[in-house]
Amino acid sequence: MPRLAPLRFGPRMRVLAVVVLVVSALAALVLGLAPKPALGPPPPRAVEGVLHAEGFRLDDPLPLRGEWTFRWGSLGSPADADAGVFAPMPGRWDQVEAGGRTHPAMGAVTYRLVVELGSPREHLALRLPPISAAHRFFVNGQLLSEAGIPGPTREATVARLHAHVTETLPPVSRLELVLEMANFHDLH
């Protein structure tokens, strides 16, 4: 008559069992079967030239994405730009439609974004991606970055590619970002 006996695993079987458990745990992580960490709210996006980040924790980078105020064919503050002309950032200005038409790839443009932070924030830093056009970048009226010489015409523009810059900002509760760009040399 058959009888039940306790299973006895030798040292090789114990090692094999541990290996199987470790491989299974790794496979679960790789395949996404492990529980996901709780994610915070998505970062705010700019709407009609203003990014409201008053309640957003700035522990992680805040992408400055969304609708920036847009003024085609002119360098300088777009504060007096046509009402309602906004362009997605990041994006290409030759894909922005205004007045029923798009703009050519060659030309000059000014973008503006206001970032509302609520109470003054300390230890802020700003990082620019590489910009493949002559540009000047202002924060609260102060020149932060420039590459080449942006101008209203090909003759007045000196092209130069500029790598990103990281700049620490003083404590502020509001940022006004102005990006003047001119591209007469690169079709993207």
PDB file of C-alpha atoms in Angstrom:
ATOM      1  CA  MET A   1       0.000   0.000   0.000  1.00  0.00           C
ATOM      2  CA  PRO A   2       1.393   3.416  -0.920  1.00  0.00           C
ATOM      3  CA  ARG A   3       2.123   5.763   1.884  1.00  0.00           C
ATOM      4  CA  LEU A   4       2.886   9.455   2.095  1.00  0.00           C
ATOM      5  CA  ALA A   5       6.364  10.452   3.021  1.00  0.00           C
ATOM      6  CA  PRO A   6       7.742  13.948   3.541  1.00  0.00           C
ATOM      7  CA  LEU A   7       9.554  15.398   0.557  1.00  0.00           C
ATOM      8  CA  ARG A   8      13.213  15.913   1.094  1.00  0.00           C
ATOM      9  CA  PHE A   9      15.085  18.405  -1.004  1.00  0.00           C
ATOM     10  CA  GLY A  10      18.789  18.174  -1.351  1.00  0.00           C
ATOM     11  CA  PRO A  11      21.045  21.248  -1.608  1.00  0.00           C
ATOM     12  CA  ARG A  12      20.783  21.282  -5.423  1.00  0.00           C
ATOM     13  CA  MET A  13      16.977  21.391  -5.328  1.00  0.00           C
ATOM     14  CA  ARG A  14      17.036  24.260  -2.805  1.00  0.00           C
ATOM     15  CA  VAL A  15      19.376  26.274  -5.035  1.00  0.00           C
ATOM     16  CA  LEU A  16      17.157  25.545  -8.049  1.00  0.00           C
ATOM     17  CA  ALA A  17      14.067  26.686  -6.123  1.00  0.00           C
ATOM     18  CA  VAL A  18      15.760  29.975  -5.145  1.00  0.00           C
ATOM     19  CA  VAL A  19      16.879  30.573  -8.753  1.00  0.00           C
ATOM     20  CA  VAL A  20      13.337  29.953 -10.025  1.00  0.00           C
ATOM     21  CA  LEU A  21      11.919  32.420  -7.486  1.00  0.00           C
ATOM     22  CA  VAL A  22      14.459  35.126  -8.362  1.00  0.00           C
ATOM     23  CA  VAL A  23      13.946  34.688 -12.125  1.00  0.00           C
ATOM     24  CA  SER A  24      10.157  34.795 -11.648  1.00  0.00           C
ATOM     25  CA  ALA A  25      10.396  38.019  -9.633  1.00  0.00           C
ATOM     26  CA  LEU A  26      12.635  39.634 -12.274  1.00  0.00           C
ATOM     27  CA  ALA A  27      10.302  38.540 -15.060  1.00  0.00           C
ATOM     28  CA  ALA A  28       7.347  40.061 -13.198  1.00  0.00           C
ATOM     29  CA  LEU A  29       9.199  43.375 -12.897  1.00  0.00           C
ATOM     30  CA  VAL A  30      10.263  43.392 -16.543  1.00  0.00           C
ATOM     31  CA  LEU A  31       6.817  42.471 -17.814  1.00  0.00           C
ATOM     32  CA  GLY A  32       5.142  45.054 -15.632  1.00  0.00           C
ATOM     33  CA  LEU A  33       3.312  42.600 -13.452  1.00  0.00           C
ATOM     34  CA  ALA A  34       4.681  44.155 -10.277  1.00  0.00           C
ATOM     35  CA  PRO A  35       2.539  46.785  -8.591  1.00  0.00           C
ATOM     36  CA  LYS A  36       3.090  50.255 -10.006  1.00  0.00           C
ATOM     37  CA  PRO A  37       4.095  53.083  -7.677  1.00  0.00           C
ATOM     38  CA  ALA A  38       1.412  55.696  -7.160  1.00  0.00           C
ATOM     39  CA  LEU A  39       1.909  58.573  -9.586  1.00  0.00           C
ATOM     40  CA  GLY A  40       1.191  62.154  -8.679  1.00  0.00           C
ATOM     41  CA  PRO A  41      -0.990  64.437 -10.755  1.00  0.00           C
ATOM     42  CA  PRO A  42       0.254  65.178 -14.268  1.00  0.00           C
ATOM     43  CA  PRO A  43       2.200  68.417 -14.618  1.00  0.00           C
ATOM     44  CA  PRO A  44       0.152  71.444 -15.669  1.00  0.00           C
ATOM     45  CA  ARG A  45       0.252  72.667 -19.274  1.00  0.00           C
ATOM     46  CA  ALA A  46       0.321  76.241 -20.500  1.00  0.00           C
ATOM     47  CA  VAL A  47      -3.012  77.550 -21.753  1.00  0.00           C
ATOM     48  CA  GLU A  48      -3.173  80.791 -23.749  1.00  0.00           C
ATOM     49  CA  GLY A  49       0.319  81.837 -22.719  1.00  0.00           C
ATOM     50  CA  VAL A  50       0.042  81.141 -18.978  1.00  0.00           C
ATOM     51  CA  LEU A  51       1.179  78.076 -17.060  1.00  0.00           C
ATOM     52  CA  HIS A  52      -0.464  77.816 -13.635  1.00  0.00           C
ATOM     53  CA  ALA A  53       1.865  75.825 -11.388  1.00  0.00           C
ATOM     54  CA  GLU A  54       0.709  77.245  -8.052  1.00  0.00           C
ATOM     55  CA  GLY A  55      -0.149  73.893  -6.477  1.00  0.00           C
ATOM     56  CA  PHE A  56       2.392  71.773  -8.323  1.00  0.00           C
ATOM     57  CA  ARG A  57       5.287  70.332  -6.324  1.00  0.00           C
ATOM     58  CA  LEU A  58       8.545  71.120  -8.041  1.00  0.00           C
ATOM     59  CA  ASP A  59      10.430  68.087  -6.769  1.00  0.00           C
ATOM     60  CA  ASP A  60      10.680  66.912 -10.383  1.00  0.00           C
ATOM     61  CA  PRO A  61      11.227  69.036 -13.495  1.00  0.00           C
ATOM     62  CA  LEU A  62       8.218  70.982 -14.715  1.00  0.00           C
ATOM     63  CA  PRO A  63       7.983  70.813 -18.514  1.00  0.00           C
ATOM     64  CA  LEU A  64       7.075  74.202 -19.973  1.00  0.00           C
ATOM     65  CA  ARG A  65       4.754  72.637 -22.529  1.00  0.00           C
ATOM     66  CA  GLY A  66       1.569  73.992 -23.941  1.00  0.00           C
ATOM     67  CA  GLU A  67       0.386  77.157 -25.637  1.00  0.00           C
ATOM     68  CA  TRP A  68       2.907  79.997 -25.648  1.00  0.00           C
ATOM     69  CA  THR A  69       2.015  83.489 -26.894  1.00  0.00           C
ATOM     70  CA  PHE A  70       3.331  83.756 -30.437  1.00  0.00           C
ATOM     71  CA  ARG A  71       4.274  86.730 -32.611  1.00  0.00           C
ATOM     72  CA  TRP A  72       5.482  86.014 -36.120  1.00  0.00           C
ATOM     73  CA  GLY A  73       7.951  88.181 -38.040  1.00  0.00           C
ATOM     74  CA  SER A  74       9.026  90.279 -35.089  1.00  0.00           C
ATOM     75  CA  LEU A  75      11.610  90.160 -32.315  1.00  0.00           C
ATOM     76  CA  GLY A  76      10.777  91.613 -28.923  1.00  0.00           C
ATOM     77  CA  SER A  77       8.108  91.178 -26.305  1.00  0.00           C
ATOM     78  CA  PRO A  78       4.973  89.630 -27.764  1.00  0.00           C
ATOM     79  CA  ALA A  79       2.848  91.312 -25.057  1.00  0.00           C
ATOM     80  CA  ASP A  80       1.211  93.390 -27.799  1.00  0.00           C
ATOM     81  CA  ALA A  81       0.812  90.389 -30.115  1.00  0.00           C
ATOM     82  CA  ASP A  82      -2.545  89.718 -31.700  1.00  0.00           C
ATOM     83  CA  ALA A  83      -4.957  88.402 -29.096  1.00  0.00           C
ATOM     84  CA  GLY A  84      -5.529  84.690 -29.320  1.00  0.00           C
ATOM     85  CA  VAL A  85      -2.397  83.812 -31.303  1.00  0.00           C
ATOM     86  CA  PHE A  86      -0.806  80.916 -29.463  1.00  0.00           C
ATOM     87  CA  ALA A  87       1.616  78.240 -30.563  1.00  0.00           C
ATOM     88  CA  PRO A  88       2.320  74.807 -29.081  1.00  0.00           C
ATOM     89  CA  MET A  89       5.702  74.381 -27.439  1.00  0.00           C
ATOM     90  CA  PRO A  90       7.639  72.376 -28.165  1.00  0.00           C
ATOM     91  CA  GLY A  91       6.741  72.729 -31.780  1.00  0.00           C
ATOM     92  CA  ARG A  92       7.640  74.234 -35.104  1.00  0.00           C
ATOM     93  CA  TRP A  93       6.454  77.683 -36.023  1.00  0.00           C
ATOM     94  CA  ASP A  94       5.929  76.670 -39.648  1.00  0.00           C
ATOM     95  CA  GLN A  95       3.066  74.475 -38.409  1.00  0.00           C
ATOM     96  CA  VAL A  96       1.325  77.260 -36.493  1.00  0.00           C
ATOM     97  CA  GLU A  97      -1.826  78.513 -38.190  1.00  0.00           C
ATOM     98  CA  ALA A  98      -2.796  82.144 -37.710  1.00  0.00           C
ATOM     99  CA  GLY A  99      -5.217  84.078 -39.853  1.00  0.00           C
ATOM    100  CA  GLY A 100      -5.912  81.011 -41.977  1.00  0.00           C
ATOM    101  CA  ARG A 101      -2.309  80.496 -43.048  1.00  0.00           C
ATOM    102  CA  THR A 102       0.855  78.858 -41.776  1.00  0.00           C
ATOM    103  CA  HIS A 103       4.220  80.574 -41.556  1.00  0.00           C
ATOM    104  CA  PRO A 104       7.340  79.704 -43.574  1.00  0.00           C
ATOM    105  CA  ALA A 105      10.245  77.851 -41.954  1.00  0.00           C
ATOM    106  CA  MET A 106      12.494  80.860 -42.505  1.00  0.00           C
ATOM    107  CA  GLY A 107      11.856  83.959 -40.450  1.00  0.00           C
ATOM    108  CA  ALA A 108      11.823  85.515 -37.011  1.00  0.00           C
ATOM    109  CA  VAL A 109       9.473  84.872 -34.130  1.00  0.00           C
ATOM    110  CA  THR A 110       8.973  85.730 -30.471  1.00  0.00           C
ATOM    111  CA  TYR A 111       7.429  83.345 -27.948  1.00  0.00           C
ATOM    112  CA  ARG A 112       6.303  84.338 -24.453  1.00  0.00           C
ATOM    113  CA  LEU A 113       5.156  82.300 -21.457  1.00  0.00           C
ATOM    114  CA  VAL A 114       4.116  83.445 -18.000  1.00  0.00           C
ATOM    115  CA  VAL A 115       4.598  80.848 -15.254  1.00  0.00           C
ATOM    116  CA  GLU A 116       2.551  81.489 -12.114  1.00  0.00           C
ATOM    117  CA  LEU A 117       4.197  79.744  -9.146  1.00  0.00           C
ATOM    118  CA  GLY A 118       2.031  81.099  -6.304  1.00  0.00           C
ATOM    119  CA  SER A 119       4.254  81.735  -3.311  1.00  0.00           C
ATOM    120  CA  PRO A 120       7.933  82.512  -3.948  1.00  0.00           C
ATOM    121  CA  ARG A 121       9.865  79.366  -4.842  1.00  0.00           C
ATOM    122  CA  GLU A 122      13.531  78.906  -4.051  1.00  0.00           C
ATOM    123  CA  HIS A 123      16.172  76.730  -5.679  1.00  0.00           C
ATOM    124  CA  LEU A 124      14.651  76.910  -9.152  1.00  0.00           C
ATOM    125  CA  ALA A 125      16.786  76.076 -12.142  1.00  0.00           C
ATOM    126  CA  LEU A 126      16.000  76.424 -15.805  1.00  0.00           C
ATOM    127  CA  ARG A 127      17.395  74.123 -18.479  1.00  0.00           C
ATOM    128  CA  LEU A 128      17.114  74.827 -22.187  1.00  0.00           C
ATOM    129  CA  PRO A 129      17.291  72.111 -24.809  1.00  0.00           C
ATOM    130  CA  PRO A 130      19.556  72.744 -27.804  1.00  0.00           C
ATOM    131  CA  ILE A 131      17.966  75.360 -30.062  1.00  0.00           C
ATOM    132  CA  SER A 132      18.877  75.138 -33.733  1.00  0.00           C
ATOM    133  CA  ALA A 133      18.317  78.813 -34.466  1.00  0.00           C
ATOM    134  CA  ALA A 134      19.861  82.124 -33.475  1.00  0.00           C
ATOM    135  CA  HIS A 135      18.105  83.106 -30.261  1.00  0.00           C
ATOM    136  CA  ARG A 136      17.928  85.225 -27.135  1.00  0.00           C
ATOM    137  CA  PHE A 137      16.163  83.916 -24.025  1.00  0.00           C
ATOM    138  CA  PHE A 138      14.993  86.279 -21.297  1.00  0.00           C
ATOM    139  CA  VAL A 139      13.678  85.469 -17.806  1.00  0.00           C
ATOM    140  CA  ASN A 140      11.879  88.323 -16.059  1.00  0.00           C
ATOM    141  CA  GLY A 141      13.542  90.783 -18.422  1.00  0.00           C
ATOM    142  CA  GLN A 142      17.084  89.508 -17.841  1.00  0.00           C
ATOM    143  CA  LEU A 143      19.028  87.899 -20.703  1.00  0.00           C
ATOM    144  CA  LEU A 144      19.713  84.299 -19.670  1.00  0.00           C
ATOM    145  CA  SER A 145      20.968  82.696 -22.889  1.00  0.00           C
ATOM    146  CA  GLU A 146      21.862  83.660 -26.410  1.00  0.00           C
ATOM    147  CA  ALA A 147      23.373  82.033 -29.438  1.00  0.00           C
ATOM    148  CA  GLY A 148      24.259  83.840 -32.608  1.00  0.00           C
ATOM    149  CA  ILE A 149      22.420  87.043 -33.421  1.00  0.00           C
ATOM    150  CA  PRO A 150      18.689  86.792 -34.142  1.00  0.00           C
ATOM    151  CA  GLY A 151      17.586  89.392 -36.645  1.00  0.00           C
ATOM    152  CA  PRO A 152      14.559  90.217 -38.777  1.00  0.00           C
ATOM    153  CA  THR A 153      16.337  89.283 -42.039  1.00  0.00           C
ATOM    154  CA  ARG A 154      18.861  86.743 -43.304  1.00  0.00           C
ATOM    155  CA  GLU A 155      21.522  89.442 -43.551  1.00  0.00           C
ATOM    156  CA  ALA A 156      20.973  90.584 -39.956  1.00  0.00           C
ATOM    157  CA  THR A 157      20.956  87.050 -38.487  1.00  0.00           C
ATOM    158  CA  VAL A 158      24.055  85.103 -37.457  1.00  0.00           C
ATOM    159  CA  ALA A 159      23.211  81.420 -36.969  1.00  0.00           C
ATOM    160  CA  ARG A 160      24.741  79.365 -34.187  1.00  0.00           C
ATOM    161  CA  LEU A 161      23.717  76.141 -32.448  1.00  0.00           C
ATOM    162  CA  HIS A 162      23.811  76.420 -28.691  1.00  0.00           C
ATOM    163  CA  ALA A 163      23.833  73.572 -26.191  1.00  0.00           C
ATOM    164  CA  HIS A 164      21.577  73.712 -23.164  1.00  0.00           C
ATOM    165  CA  VAL A 165      22.233  75.962 -20.228  1.00  0.00           C
ATOM    166  CA  THR A 166      21.206  75.406 -16.635  1.00  0.00           C
ATOM    167  CA  GLU A 167      20.728  78.536 -14.629  1.00  0.00           C
ATOM    168  CA  THR A 168      19.690  78.900 -10.991  1.00  0.00           C
ATOM    169  CA  LEU A 169      17.066  81.557 -10.490  1.00  0.00           C
ATOM    170  CA  PRO A 170      16.469  83.788  -7.462  1.00  0.00           C
ATOM    171  CA  PRO A 171      13.312  83.104  -5.391  1.00  0.00           C
ATOM    172  CA  VAL A 172      10.288  84.187  -7.446  1.00  0.00           C
ATOM    173  CA  SER A 173       6.534  83.645  -7.546  1.00  0.00           C
ATOM    174  CA  ARG A 174       6.119  84.531 -11.229  1.00  0.00           C
ATOM    175  CA  LEU A 175       8.302  84.007 -14.283  1.00  0.00           C
ATOM    176  CA  GLU A 176       8.014  85.745 -17.627  1.00  0.00           C
ATOM    177  CA  LEU A 177       9.913  83.802 -20.296  1.00  0.00           C
ATOM    178  CA  VAL A 178      10.580  85.423 -23.671  1.00  0.00           C
ATOM    179  CA  LEU A 179      12.304  83.549 -26.469  1.00  0.00           C
ATOM    180  CA  GLU A 180      13.323  85.479 -29.577  1.00  0.00           C
ATOM    181  CA  MET A 181      14.377  83.256 -32.465  1.00  0.00           C
ATOM    182  CA  ALA A 182      15.432  83.793 -36.061  1.00  0.00           C
ATOM    183  CA  ASN A 183      16.029  81.061 -38.574  1.00  0.00           C
ATOM    184  CA  PHE A 184      17.167  81.925 -42.065  1.00  0.00           C
ATOM    185  CA  HIS A 185      19.762  79.158 -42.487  1.00  0.00           C
ATOM    186  CA  ASP A 186      18.207  75.793 -41.521  1.00  0.00           C
ATOM    187  CA  LEU A 187      15.032  74.236 -42.895  1.00  0.00           C
ATOM    188  CA  HIS A 188      14.725  71.892 -39.835  1.00  0.00           C
TER     189      HIS A 188
END
